[in-house]
Short mmCIF file of C-alpha atoms in Angstrom, two decimals:
data_model
loop_
_atom_site.label_atom_id
_atom_site.label_comp_id
_atom_site.label_asym_id
_atom_site.label_seq_id
_atom_site.Cartn_x
_atom_site.Cartn_y
_atom_site.Cartn_z
CA UNK K 29 -47.06 -23.02 29.02
CA UNK K 30 -44.85 -21.07 31.37
CA UNK K 31 -42.12 -23.01 33.07
CA UNK K 32 -39.49 -21.78 35.46
CA UNK K 33 -36.74 -24.00 36.80
CA UNK K 34 -34.70 -22.95 39.80
CA UNK K 35 -34.96 -19.32 38.76
CA UNK K 36 -32.75 -17.11 40.92
CA UNK K 37 -31.59 -13.52 40.91
CA UNK K 38 -28.88 -12.08 43.11
CA UNK K 39 -27.80 -8.46 43.30
CA UNK K 40 -24.42 -8.50 45.04
CA UNK K 41 -25.28 -9.58 48.57
CA UNK K 42 -29.04 -9.36 48.11
CA UNK K 43 -30.94 -12.44 46.99
CA UNK K 44 -34.05 -11.07 45.26
CA UNK K 45 -35.38 -14.37 43.91
CA UNK K 46 -34.23 -17.69 45.28
CA UNK K 47 -34.78 -20.98 43.44
CA UNK K 48 -38.28 -20.40 42.12
CA UNK K 49 -39.74 -23.30 40.10
CA UNK K 50 -43.28 -23.63 38.85
CA UNK K 51 -45.32 -24.47 35.77
CA UNK K 52 -48.50 -22.85 34.56
CA UNK K 53 -50.84 -24.64 32.14
CA UNK K 54 -53.31 -23.13 29.65
CA UNK K 55 -56.60 -22.23 31.31
CA UNK K 56 -54.93 -21.28 34.57
CA UNK K 57 -55.03 -17.82 36.04
CA UNK K 58 -52.14 -17.65 38.44
CA UNK K 59 -52.12 -15.02 41.16
CA UNK K 60 -48.67 -14.01 42.28
CA UNK K 61 -48.84 -12.76 45.84
CA UNK K 62 -46.34 -11.46 48.29
CA UNK K 63 -45.35 -8.44 50.32
CA UNK K 64 -43.65 -5.53 48.58
CA UNK K 65 -40.04 -6.39 47.83
CA UNK K 66 -40.68 -10.14 48.03
CA UNK K 67 -39.44 -10.71 44.47
CA UNK K 68 -42.71 -10.79 42.51
CA UNK K 69 -41.70 -8.15 40.00
CA UNK K 70 -38.17 -9.51 39.59
CA UNK K 71 -39.57 -12.99 38.89
CA UNK K 72 -41.99 -11.60 36.31
CA UNK K 73 -39.20 -9.56 34.71
CA UNK K 74 -37.06 -12.67 34.38
CA UNK K 75 -39.89 -14.56 32.70
CA UNK K 76 -40.52 -11.60 30.39
CA UNK K 77 -36.83 -11.50 29.47
CA UNK K 78 -36.07 -8.07 30.89
CA UNK K 79 -33.90 -9.23 33.78
CA UNK K 80 -31.27 -11.90 33.19
CA UNK K 81 -31.44 -14.63 35.85
CA UNK K 82 -28.34 -15.33 37.94
CA UNK K 83 -29.25 -19.02 37.78
CA UNK K 84 -32.00 -21.24 36.45
CA UNK K 85 -34.15 -20.79 33.39
CA UNK K 86 -37.59 -19.73 32.27
CA UNK K 87 -39.49 -20.67 29.13
CA UNK K 88 -42.69 -19.50 27.49
CA UNK K 89 -44.56 -21.87 25.16
CA UNK K 90 -41.48 -24.07 25.06
CA UNK K 91 -39.12 -21.26 24.04
CA UNK K 92 -36.31 -20.53 26.45
CA UNK K 93 -36.40 -16.83 27.31
CA UNK K 94 -32.61 -16.49 27.24
CA UNK K 95 -31.75 -18.55 24.15
CA UNK K 96 -34.83 -17.88 21.98
CA UNK K 97 -35.91 -14.48 23.26
CA UNK K 98 -37.78 -13.33 20.14
CA UNK K 99 -39.98 -16.43 19.95
CA UNK K 100 -40.66 -16.38 23.67
CA UNK K 101 -41.52 -12.68 23.59
CA UNK K 102 -43.78 -13.14 20.58
CA UNK K 103 -45.99 -15.49 22.66
CA UNK K 104 -46.15 -13.08 25.54
CA UNK K 105 -48.27 -10.06 26.40
CA UNK K 106 -46.58 -8.17 29.22
CA UNK K 107 -47.75 -5.32 31.39
CA UNK K 108 -44.70 -4.04 33.28
CA UNK K 109 -45.06 -2.70 36.81
CA UNK K 110 -46.43 0.84 36.72
CA UNK K 111 -47.54 0.45 33.08
CA UNK K 112 -44.71 2.51 31.54
CA UNK K 113 -45.19 3.88 28.03
CA UNK K 114 -44.09 6.75 25.83
CA UNK K 115 -45.71 9.82 27.39
CA UNK K 116 -45.37 12.11 24.39
CA UNK K 117 -47.24 9.74 22.08
CA UNK K 118 -50.97 9.72 21.59
CA UNK K 119 -52.83 6.62 22.68
CA UNK K 120 -53.58 5.76 19.06
CA UNK K 121 -50.01 6.11 17.80
CA UNK K 122 -48.67 4.18 20.79
CA UNK K 123 -51.02 1.24 20.23
CA UNK K 124 -50.25 1.29 16.51
CA UNK K 125 -46.54 1.21 17.27
CA UNK K 126 -46.96 -1.87 19.47
CA UNK K 127 -49.20 -3.53 16.88
CA UNK K 128 -46.54 -2.87 14.20
CA UNK K 129 -43.74 -4.32 16.32
CA UNK K 130 -46.00 -7.29 17.07
CA UNK K 131 -46.24 -7.87 13.32
CA UNK K 132 -49.95 -7.16 12.97
CA UNK K 133 -50.91 -5.87 9.53
CA UNK K 134 -53.92 -4.94 7.41
CA UNK K 135 -57.37 -6.10 8.44
CA UNK K 136 -56.11 -8.06 11.44
CA UNK K 137 -54.28 -5.04 12.82
CA UNK K 138 -57.38 -2.90 12.43
CA UNK K 139 -59.72 -5.41 14.02
CA UNK K 140 -57.40 -6.10 16.97
CA UNK K 141 -56.89 -2.37 17.59
CA UNK K 142 -60.64 -1.78 17.42
CA UNK K 143 -61.16 -4.64 19.85
CA UNK K 144 -58.71 -3.47 22.53
CA UNK K 145 -59.75 0.16 22.19
CA UNK K 146 -63.39 -0.78 22.62
CA UNK K 147 -62.77 -3.36 25.31
CA UNK K 148 -60.73 -1.00 27.47
CA UNK K 149 -62.90 2.02 26.65
CA UNK K 150 -60.13 4.14 25.22
CA UNK K 151 -62.18 5.79 22.44
CA UNK K 152 -62.44 9.12 24.24
CA UNK K 153 -58.69 9.50 24.82
CA UNK K 154 -57.34 8.13 21.53
CA UNK K 155 -55.92 11.44 20.35
CA UNK K 156 -54.60 12.53 23.75
CA UNK K 157 -50.95 12.16 24.64
CA UNK K 158 -50.40 9.49 27.26
CA UNK K 159 -48.71 11.87 29.74
CA UNK K 160 -51.96 13.84 30.03
CA UNK K 161 -53.99 10.77 31.05
CA UNK K 162 -55.13 9.80 34.52
CA UNK K 163 -53.51 6.83 36.26
CA UNK K 164 -56.50 4.64 35.46
CA UNK K 165 -56.36 5.40 31.74
CA UNK K 166 -52.60 4.83 31.62
CA UNK K 167 -53.08 1.44 33.21
CA UNK K 168 -55.72 0.60 30.64
CA UNK K 169 -53.44 1.71 27.79
CA UNK K 170 -50.81 -0.60 29.27
CA UNK K 171 -53.29 -3.47 29.33
CA UNK K 172 -54.37 -2.71 25.77
CA UNK K 173 -50.79 -2.97 24.48
CA UNK K 174 -50.31 -6.23 26.38
CA UNK K 175 -53.27 -7.98 24.74
CA UNK K 176 -53.33 -6.35 21.30
CA UNK K 177 -51.75 -9.37 19.57
CA UNK K 178 -54.04 -11.86 21.36
CA UNK K 179 -51.10 -13.65 23.04
CA UNK K 180 -51.43 -17.16 24.48
CA UNK K 181 -49.53 -16.06 27.59
CA UNK K 182 -50.08 -12.88 29.57
CA UNK K 183 -48.06 -11.57 32.47
CA UNK K 184 -49.68 -8.59 34.12
CA UNK K 185 -47.86 -6.87 36.96
CA UNK K 186 -50.51 -5.24 39.15
CA UNK K 187 -53.10 -4.79 36.42
CA UNK K 188 -55.69 -3.10 38.66
CA UNK K 189 -53.38 -0.79 40.59
CA UNK K 190 -54.75 2.76 40.51
CA UNK K 191 -58.14 1.78 39.10
CA UNK K 192 -61.42 2.69 40.80
CA UNK K 193 -63.77 -0.14 41.88
CA UNK K 194 -65.75 -0.01 38.62
CA UNK K 195 -62.60 -0.18 36.52
CA UNK K 196 -61.24 -2.99 38.68
CA UNK K 197 -64.43 -4.91 38.06
CA UNK K 198 -64.08 -4.29 34.30
CA UNK K 199 -60.50 -5.57 34.25
CA UNK K 200 -61.47 -8.68 36.23
CA UNK K 201 -64.30 -9.34 33.80
CA UNK K 202 -61.82 -8.97 30.94
CA UNK K 203 -59.42 -11.44 32.57
CA UNK K 204 -62.26 -13.91 33.11
CA UNK K 205 -63.26 -13.56 29.46
CA UNK K 206 -59.73 -14.21 28.23
CA UNK K 207 -58.90 -17.09 30.53
CA UNK K 208 -60.09 -19.92 28.33
CA UNK K 209 -57.09 -21.70 26.72
CA UNK K 210 -54.76 -18.95 27.88
CA UNK K 211 -52.21 -18.55 30.58
CA UNK K 212 -52.57 -15.45 32.69
CA UNK K 213 -50.24 -14.54 35.50
CA UNK K 214 -51.14 -11.51 37.56
CA UNK K 215 -49.36 -10.07 40.53
CA UNK K 216 -51.34 -8.25 43.13
CA UNK K 217 -51.52 -7.52 46.77
CA UNK K 218 -55.26 -7.09 46.69
CA UNK K 219 -56.39 -10.40 48.14
CA UNK K 220 -60.01 -10.15 47.02
CA UNK K 221 -58.66 -10.18 43.49
CA UNK K 222 -57.27 -13.66 44.05
CA UNK K 223 -60.76 -14.90 44.92
CA UNK K 224 -62.30 -13.00 42.03
CA UNK K 225 -60.09 -14.18 39.16
CA UNK K 226 -57.39 -16.67 40.10
CA UNK K 227 -57.58 -20.43 39.83
CA UNK K 228 -54.27 -20.77 41.61
CA UNK K 229 -52.14 -18.65 43.90
CA UNK K 230 -48.41 -18.65 44.52
CA UNK K 231 -47.26 -16.76 47.58
CA UNK K 232 -43.70 -15.54 47.53
CA UNK K 233 -41.77 -14.12 50.46
CA UNK K 234 -38.12 -13.14 50.67
CA UNK K 235 -37.62 -14.49 47.16
CA UNK K 236 -38.94 -17.98 47.86
CA UNK K 237 -42.23 -19.69 47.12
CA UNK K 238 -43.93 -20.26 50.47
CA UNK K 239 -47.30 -21.49 49.19
CA UNK K 240 -48.66 -22.80 45.89
CA UNK K 241 -52.33 -23.69 46.12
CA UNK K 242 -55.85 -22.87 44.96
CA UNK K 243 -57.41 -19.81 46.62
CA UNK K 244 -59.76 -22.19 48.47
CA UNK K 245 -56.87 -24.36 49.60
CA UNK K 246 -55.05 -21.28 50.79
CA UNK K 247 -58.09 -20.07 52.71
CA UNK K 248 -58.41 -23.51 54.31
CA UNK K 249 -55.05 -22.96 55.98
CA UNK K 250 -56.57 -20.12 57.92
CA UNK K 251 -57.40 -20.71 61.54
CA UNK K 252 -60.70 -19.14 60.61
CA UNK K 253 -61.44 -21.96 58.19
CA UNK K 254 -64.86 -23.39 59.21
CA UNK K 255 -65.08 -20.84 62.00
CA UNK K 256 -68.55 -19.62 62.86
CA UNK K 257 -69.24 -15.98 63.35
CA UNK K 258 -72.40 -14.68 65.05
CA UNK K 259 -73.75 -11.24 65.89
CA UNK K 260 -76.07 -10.80 68.80
CA UNK K 261 -79.19 -8.70 68.94
CA UNK K 262 -78.56 -7.84 72.60
CA UNK K 263 -74.97 -6.94 73.63
CA UNK K 264 -75.66 -7.84 77.28
CA UNK K 265 -75.85 -11.52 76.25
CA UNK K 266 -72.28 -11.35 74.98
CA UNK K 267 -70.53 -12.66 78.10
CA UNK K 268 -72.96 -15.55 78.65
CA UNK K 269 -72.73 -16.51 75.00
CA UNK K 270 -68.94 -16.47 75.10
CA UNK K 271 -68.86 -18.78 78.09
CA UNK K 272 -71.37 -21.16 76.51
CA UNK K 273 -69.46 -21.35 73.23
CA UNK K 274 -66.13 -21.84 74.97
CA UNK K 275 -67.55 -24.81 76.89
CA UNK K 276 -68.18 -26.77 73.70
CA UNK K 277 -65.44 -29.41 73.22
CA UNK K 278 -65.17 -28.80 69.46
CA UNK K 279 -64.51 -25.07 69.93
CA UNK K 280 -60.86 -24.17 70.34
CA UNK K 281 -61.19 -20.50 71.00
CA UNK K 282 -63.75 -17.72 71.02
CA UNK K 283 -62.98 -14.20 69.84
CA UNK K 284 -65.19 -11.31 70.86
CA UNK K 285 -65.59 -7.95 69.14
CA UNK K 286 -67.61 -5.97 71.66
CA UNK K 287 -68.24 -2.96 69.43
CA UNK K 288 -70.14 -5.11 66.94
CA UNK K 289 -71.51 -7.55 69.51
CA UNK K 290 -69.80 -10.25 67.46
CA UNK K 291 -68.47 -13.63 68.52
CA UNK K 292 -66.27 -15.82 66.40
CA UNK K 293 -65.84 -19.44 67.42
CA UNK K 294 -62.75 -21.16 66.06
CA UNK K 295 -63.07 -24.91 65.60
CA UNK K 296 -60.64 -27.41 67.02
CA UNK K 297 -58.84 -29.11 64.11
CA UNK K 298 -61.10 -27.61 61.46
CA UNK K 299 -64.16 -29.50 62.64
CA UNK K 300 -67.64 -28.56 61.41
CA UNK K 301 -69.13 -26.73 64.39
CA UNK K 302 -71.99 -24.86 62.79
CA UNK K 303 -74.80 -27.33 63.69
CA UNK K 304 -73.66 -27.57 67.30
CA UNK K 305 -73.48 -23.81 67.61
CA UNK K 306 -76.86 -23.22 66.05
CA UNK K 307 -78.36 -25.69 68.47
CA UNK K 308 -76.59 -24.10 71.42
CA UNK K 309 -77.81 -20.63 70.45
CA UNK K 310 -81.38 -21.88 70.31
CA UNK K 311 -81.02 -23.65 73.67
CA UNK K 312 -79.52 -20.59 75.37
CA UNK K 313 -82.13 -18.27 73.88
CA UNK K 314 -79.51 -16.09 72.17
CA UNK K 315 -81.08 -13.60 69.79
CA UNK K 316 -78.99 -13.69 66.63
CA UNK K 317 -78.76 -10.90 64.10
CA UNK K 318 -76.41 -12.86 61.91
CA UNK K 319 -74.82 -16.29 61.78
CA UNK K 320 -72.36 -17.41 59.16
CA UNK K 321 -69.69 -19.94 58.36
CA UNK K 322 -66.29 -18.58 57.39
CA UNK K 323 -64.28 -20.23 54.64
CA UNK K 324 -61.05 -18.74 55.93
CA UNK K 325 -59.42 -15.37 55.83
CA UNK K 326 -56.83 -14.93 53.05
CA UNK K 327 -55.32 -11.86 54.64
CA UNK K 328 -54.68 -13.80 57.83
CA UNK K 329 -53.09 -16.68 55.88
CA UNK K 330 -51.06 -14.17 53.93
CA UNK K 331 -49.74 -12.56 57.12
CA UNK K 332 -48.98 -15.90 58.73
CA UNK K 333 -47.00 -17.40 55.85
CA UNK K 334 -45.12 -14.28 54.77
CA UNK K 335 -44.23 -13.01 58.22
CA UNK A 24 -34.63 -4.64 9.52
CA UNK A 25 -38.39 -4.18 9.73
CA UNK A 26 -38.19 -3.59 13.47
CA UNK A 27 -35.34 -1.08 13.05
CA UNK A 28 -37.58 0.93 10.72
CA UNK A 29 -40.57 0.78 13.09
CA UNK A 30 -38.48 1.86 16.08
CA UNK A 31 -36.81 4.60 14.06
CA UNK A 32 -40.17 5.92 12.87
CA UNK A 33 -41.57 5.99 16.40
CA UNK A 34 -38.52 7.74 17.76
CA UNK A 35 -38.46 10.32 15.00
CA UNK A 36 -42.16 11.06 15.47
CA UNK A 37 -41.57 11.61 19.17
CA UNK A 38 -39.01 14.35 18.42
CA UNK A 39 -41.70 16.27 16.61
CA UNK A 40 -44.36 15.51 19.22
CA UNK A 41 -42.58 17.86 21.62
CA UNK A 42 -41.10 21.34 21.08
CA UNK A 43 -37.63 19.75 21.19
CA UNK A 44 -37.36 19.32 17.43
CA UNK A 45 -38.41 22.86 16.59
CA UNK A 46 -36.29 24.49 19.28
CA UNK A 47 -33.27 22.45 18.24
CA UNK A 48 -33.61 23.17 14.53
CA UNK A 49 -34.16 26.87 15.15
CA UNK A 50 -31.13 27.20 17.41
CA UNK A 51 -28.98 25.14 15.09
CA UNK A 52 -29.85 27.33 12.12
CA UNK A 53 -29.42 30.60 14.01
CA UNK A 54 -26.04 29.58 15.42
CA UNK A 55 -24.79 28.07 12.16
CA UNK A 56 -25.59 31.27 10.33
CA UNK A 57 -24.30 33.58 13.07
CA UNK A 58 -20.98 31.74 13.14
CA UNK A 59 -20.71 31.85 9.37
CA UNK A 60 -21.39 35.54 9.00
CA UNK A 61 -19.91 37.04 12.16
CA UNK A 62 -17.06 34.76 13.18
CA UNK A 63 -16.35 33.30 9.77
CA UNK A 64 -16.49 36.59 7.88
CA UNK A 65 -18.52 35.08 5.05
CA UNK A 66 -18.74 38.32 3.03
CA UNK A 67 -15.41 39.84 4.04
CA UNK A 68 -13.46 36.87 2.68
CA UNK A 69 -14.69 37.65 -0.80
CA UNK A 70 -14.72 33.97 -1.76
CA UNK A 71 -17.73 32.06 -2.99
CA UNK A 72 -17.36 28.95 -0.83
CA UNK A 73 -18.80 27.54 2.39
CA UNK A 74 -15.55 27.14 4.33
CA UNK A 75 -16.57 29.67 7.00
CA UNK A 76 -19.79 27.69 7.42
CA UNK A 77 -18.29 24.22 7.75
CA UNK A 78 -15.33 25.30 9.86
CA UNK A 79 -17.59 25.88 12.82
CA UNK A 80 -19.55 22.65 12.57
CA UNK A 81 -17.36 20.68 14.98
CA UNK A 82 -17.87 23.35 17.65
CA UNK A 83 -21.56 23.66 16.97
CA UNK A 84 -21.98 19.90 17.21
CA UNK A 85 -19.98 19.73 20.40
CA UNK A 86 -22.92 21.15 22.34
CA UNK A 87 -25.91 20.56 20.12
CA UNK A 88 -25.44 16.87 19.30
CA UNK A 89 -25.14 15.74 22.94
CA UNK A 90 -28.39 17.67 23.47
CA UNK A 91 -30.14 15.34 21.01
CA UNK A 92 -28.31 12.24 22.18
CA UNK A 93 -28.81 12.73 25.91
CA UNK A 94 -32.42 11.58 25.89
CA UNK A 95 -31.90 8.51 23.70
CA UNK A 96 -31.58 5.99 26.54
CA UNK A 97 -31.55 8.04 29.74
CA UNK A 98 -35.18 8.94 29.20
CA UNK A 99 -36.21 5.35 28.43
CA UNK A 100 -34.61 4.22 31.65
CA UNK A 101 -36.03 7.10 33.69
CA UNK A 102 -39.63 6.53 32.56
CA UNK A 103 -39.30 2.74 32.56
CA UNK A 104 -40.38 2.50 28.93
CA UNK A 105 -37.18 0.55 28.32
CA UNK A 106 -38.89 -2.39 30.04
CA UNK A 107 -41.71 -2.20 27.53
CA UNK A 108 -39.34 -1.87 24.58
CA UNK A 109 -37.06 -4.71 25.68
CA UNK A 110 -39.96 -7.12 26.26
CA UNK A 111 -41.40 -6.54 22.80
CA UNK A 112 -40.15 -9.05 20.22
CA UNK A 113 -37.25 -6.87 19.07
CA UNK A 114 -33.54 -7.42 19.59
CA UNK A 115 -31.35 -5.07 21.56
CA UNK A 116 -29.60 -4.12 18.30
CA UNK A 117 -32.88 -3.31 16.56
CA UNK A 118 -33.51 -0.80 19.32
CA UNK A 119 -29.97 0.62 19.51
CA UNK A 120 -29.71 1.08 15.74
CA UNK A 121 -33.30 2.26 15.26
CA UNK A 122 -33.00 4.96 17.88
CA UNK A 123 -29.58 6.03 16.64
CA UNK A 124 -30.79 6.27 13.04
CA UNK A 125 -33.75 8.39 14.14
CA UNK A 126 -31.43 10.84 15.90
CA UNK A 127 -29.05 10.84 12.94
CA UNK A 128 -31.86 11.47 10.47
CA UNK A 129 -33.03 14.32 12.66
CA UNK A 130 -29.54 15.86 12.75
CA UNK A 131 -29.40 15.36 8.98
CA UNK A 132 -32.65 17.25 8.58
CA UNK A 133 -31.31 20.18 10.60
CA UNK A 134 -28.17 20.14 8.46
CA UNK A 135 -30.17 19.99 5.24
CA UNK A 136 -32.17 23.04 6.31
CA UNK A 137 -29.01 25.14 5.97
CA UNK A 138 -29.50 24.93 2.18
CA UNK A 139 -30.22 28.69 1.80
CA UNK A 140 -26.51 29.27 2.43
CA UNK A 141 -25.69 26.98 -0.45
CA UNK A 142 -28.12 28.88 -2.67
CA UNK A 143 -26.54 32.13 -1.51
CA UNK A 144 -23.00 31.17 -2.51
CA UNK A 145 -24.27 29.94 -5.85
CA UNK A 146 -26.02 33.25 -6.35
CA UNK A 147 -22.97 35.26 -5.35
CA UNK A 148 -20.40 33.36 -7.30
CA UNK A 149 -19.39 30.08 -8.82
CA UNK A 150 -18.42 27.70 -5.99
CA UNK A 151 -17.17 24.13 -6.33
CA UNK A 152 -20.46 22.33 -5.64
CA UNK A 153 -18.72 18.95 -5.52
CA UNK A 154 -16.58 20.17 -2.65
CA UNK A 155 -19.63 21.56 -0.88
CA UNK A 156 -21.45 18.25 -1.24
CA UNK A 157 -18.39 16.44 0.16
CA UNK A 158 -18.30 18.84 3.09
CA UNK A 159 -21.98 18.19 3.78
CA UNK A 160 -21.32 14.45 3.72
CA UNK A 161 -18.37 14.92 6.07
CA UNK A 162 -20.40 17.08 8.42
CA UNK A 163 -23.20 14.52 8.45
CA UNK A 164 -20.74 11.72 9.22
CA UNK A 165 -19.20 13.74 12.02
CA UNK A 166 -22.68 14.34 13.46
CA UNK A 167 -23.18 10.56 13.38
CA UNK A 168 -19.92 10.05 15.25
CA UNK A 169 -20.91 12.54 17.95
CA UNK A 170 -24.35 10.95 18.19
CA UNK A 171 -22.97 7.44 18.61
CA UNK A 172 -20.74 8.68 21.45
CA UNK A 173 -23.72 10.51 22.97
CA UNK A 174 -25.89 7.40 22.66
CA UNK A 175 -23.36 5.42 24.68
CA UNK A 176 -23.15 8.13 27.35
CA UNK A 177 -26.93 8.25 27.52
CA UNK A 178 -27.05 4.51 28.12
CA UNK A 179 -24.78 4.93 31.15
CA UNK A 180 -27.21 6.96 33.22
CA UNK A 181 -30.88 7.62 33.77
CA UNK A 182 -30.21 11.32 34.30
CA UNK A 183 -30.34 13.36 31.12
CA UNK A 184 -28.22 16.22 32.49
CA UNK A 185 -25.44 13.80 33.39
CA UNK A 186 -25.82 12.19 29.97
CA UNK A 187 -25.42 15.62 28.36
CA UNK A 188 -22.33 16.53 30.34
CA UNK A 189 -20.69 13.14 29.77
CA UNK A 190 -21.56 13.49 26.09
CA UNK A 191 -19.98 16.93 25.77
CA UNK A 192 -16.81 15.85 27.58
CA UNK A 193 -16.44 12.65 25.53
CA UNK A 194 -17.06 14.53 22.28
CA UNK A 195 -14.59 17.21 23.32
CA UNK A 196 -11.89 14.60 23.91
CA UNK A 197 -12.50 13.08 20.48
CA UNK A 198 -12.66 16.47 18.82
CA UNK A 199 -9.30 17.55 20.15
CA UNK A 200 -7.62 14.16 20.30
CA UNK A 201 -4.87 15.36 17.98
CA UNK A 202 -4.12 18.53 19.94
CA UNK A 203 -1.78 19.23 22.85
CA UNK A 204 -4.68 19.72 25.26
CA UNK A 205 -5.49 16.03 25.08
CA UNK A 206 -2.16 14.61 23.96
CA UNK A 207 -0.12 16.22 26.75
CA UNK A 208 -2.27 14.46 29.31
CA UNK A 209 -1.45 11.12 27.70
CA UNK A 210 2.11 11.72 26.62
CA UNK A 211 3.37 11.86 30.20
CA UNK A 212 2.78 8.15 30.79
CA UNK A 213 1.74 6.41 27.58
CA UNK A 214 4.05 4.87 24.97
CA UNK A 215 4.42 6.76 21.70
CA UNK A 216 2.34 4.15 19.87
CA UNK A 217 -0.68 4.91 22.05
CA UNK A 218 -0.13 8.65 21.72
CA UNK A 219 -0.13 8.31 17.94
CA UNK A 220 -3.21 6.13 18.07
CA UNK A 221 -5.07 8.68 20.14
CA UNK A 222 -3.92 11.50 17.88
CA UNK A 223 -5.34 9.65 14.89
CA UNK A 224 -8.77 9.63 16.51
CA UNK A 225 -9.17 13.38 16.21
CA UNK A 226 -12.45 14.43 14.65
CA UNK A 227 -10.97 17.76 13.63
CA UNK A 228 -8.22 16.17 11.55
CA UNK A 229 -10.59 13.78 9.82
CA UNK A 230 -13.24 16.40 9.25
CA UNK A 231 -10.81 19.00 7.99
CA UNK A 232 -9.80 17.06 4.92
CA UNK A 233 -13.39 16.13 4.03
CA UNK A 234 -14.58 19.70 4.52
CA UNK A 235 -12.02 20.84 1.95
CA UNK A 236 -13.72 18.53 -0.53
CA UNK A 237 -11.27 15.64 -0.31
CA UNK A 238 -13.14 12.42 0.38
CA UNK A 239 -10.56 9.93 1.56
CA UNK A 240 -11.71 6.38 2.19
CA UNK A 241 -9.74 6.40 5.43
CA UNK A 242 -11.78 9.31 6.76
CA UNK A 243 -15.06 7.64 5.80
CA UNK A 244 -13.87 4.43 7.38
CA UNK A 245 -12.86 6.30 10.51
CA UNK A 246 -16.34 7.67 11.07
CA UNK A 247 -18.04 4.40 10.11
CA UNK A 248 -15.92 2.43 12.56
CA UNK A 249 -16.33 5.01 15.27
CA UNK A 250 -20.13 4.86 14.91
CA UNK A 251 -20.05 1.08 14.84
CA UNK A 252 -17.85 0.90 17.92
CA UNK A 253 -19.93 3.26 20.03
CA UNK A 254 -23.23 1.65 19.02
CA UNK A 255 -21.74 -1.67 20.03
CA UNK A 256 -20.66 -0.14 23.33
CA UNK A 257 -24.19 1.25 23.78
CA UNK A 258 -25.60 -2.24 23.40
CA UNK A 259 -23.12 -3.73 25.84
CA UNK A 260 -23.84 -1.05 28.43
CA UNK A 261 -27.61 -1.45 28.00
CA UNK A 262 -27.49 -5.20 28.25
CA UNK A 263 -25.68 -4.92 31.54
CA UNK A 264 -27.63 -2.05 33.05
CA UNK A 265 -31.07 -1.92 31.45
CA UNK A 266 -32.90 -3.19 34.51
CA UNK A 267 -30.92 -1.23 37.14
#
């Protein structure tokens, strides 16, 4: 379990993190969202024991990070922002160093190293020094060191930054594989990642938690939640269609994207408007290329609550 | 203890992973020998001892030891690897001591590689090998003192050049603490007690007696306490500034 209570960090006049409290239970994958400079990394650093909080406390698996740092750190796998490592070391010697510090020995050390090397596809670069690796490989080496001891708690600061789409997919698959019985906290500003892996999302802005919800719950806050989007076969019908949609009492607003011949009808008070719209389209003889129900746009929610 | 050994091993291996180790050892050996033969007049003195060799060690160390020490912490902070190290289950002191011991062992290796000179004096004459051993011990301790100071200076900054310059200046002050250059600056305003205290910190004075083959417990204690103090200071500085 990760628990933070009133965690705060001040640098002189600047308040980086302001009274952040939350708990994460095993099985949860928590997405930590927020604009750059919102305090995500500072919060993660305080939980990992790298930054000393100005106030409040954090604990990992019941061990207070400040008073029992070794026990707390032993439960934790941590990928710092930017995946720093020792550039002059080879991938193999670096991972062995981390495994040694983590207290892995003998057969267990060998099997865990084999596992992470295979899982993150590092075989080809094992004997290369880390400074010669591409950004994607460095990130994967960073992930490998974070999970080598099979920790119950993982904090990964931007684990997919710098990876190509295939590698991103691989890392998300890995996170989904590990999630059972574990606690995983990832920070990201890629919102699709939240949908892909997270069971919960905390949005932080100016050092404060501004939302703590499931990804679905977060999307439901969008004004696009339950909105219906349609694309017309014939652009000349656009104006007539807009007027017809706007006349429906359950429709609050209609947005038009002329370039795509697309109309988006926003419901009044989140009402279900799809059946009414489908019926209207049939009645008006609108030729539809596409018709779909939106669950809500995370990026729009993100902008609204962090602005 | 286990973690100190693991950190020390990693650090030591990283010296040899780059040309740094080889360049340093080569330059150390060339300069040590050049000083001995040209400035020290090894042959001209007509004495089978290593005094002309050891006499120059403080000056050799003044520039070469800060060159090893400068990267100890400045580099960790620059590359961000300090965040990795400090979030592994090791204590701050494991890291401070492990890295210091690696640098000290490395300096010790460079010093040990001057053994051909020792063979030479034994071939040429009949030196007091006990005194030579004592001088080696003294030189090694002095290197440790310089390194501990350098480690602390390296923890102050993320810039290795600044760490080097701070290291050289701090070592220079300690080297000449007993001499007018340093004492005159203090004497003008400080009470005599403080002046005496500063004078007693001089590396040269403490090294001089050991290098003559006299191992005095006070000199050993001086270097041991100096190393302990500056490693402690390194830890305090790091704890305050590691995340800056």
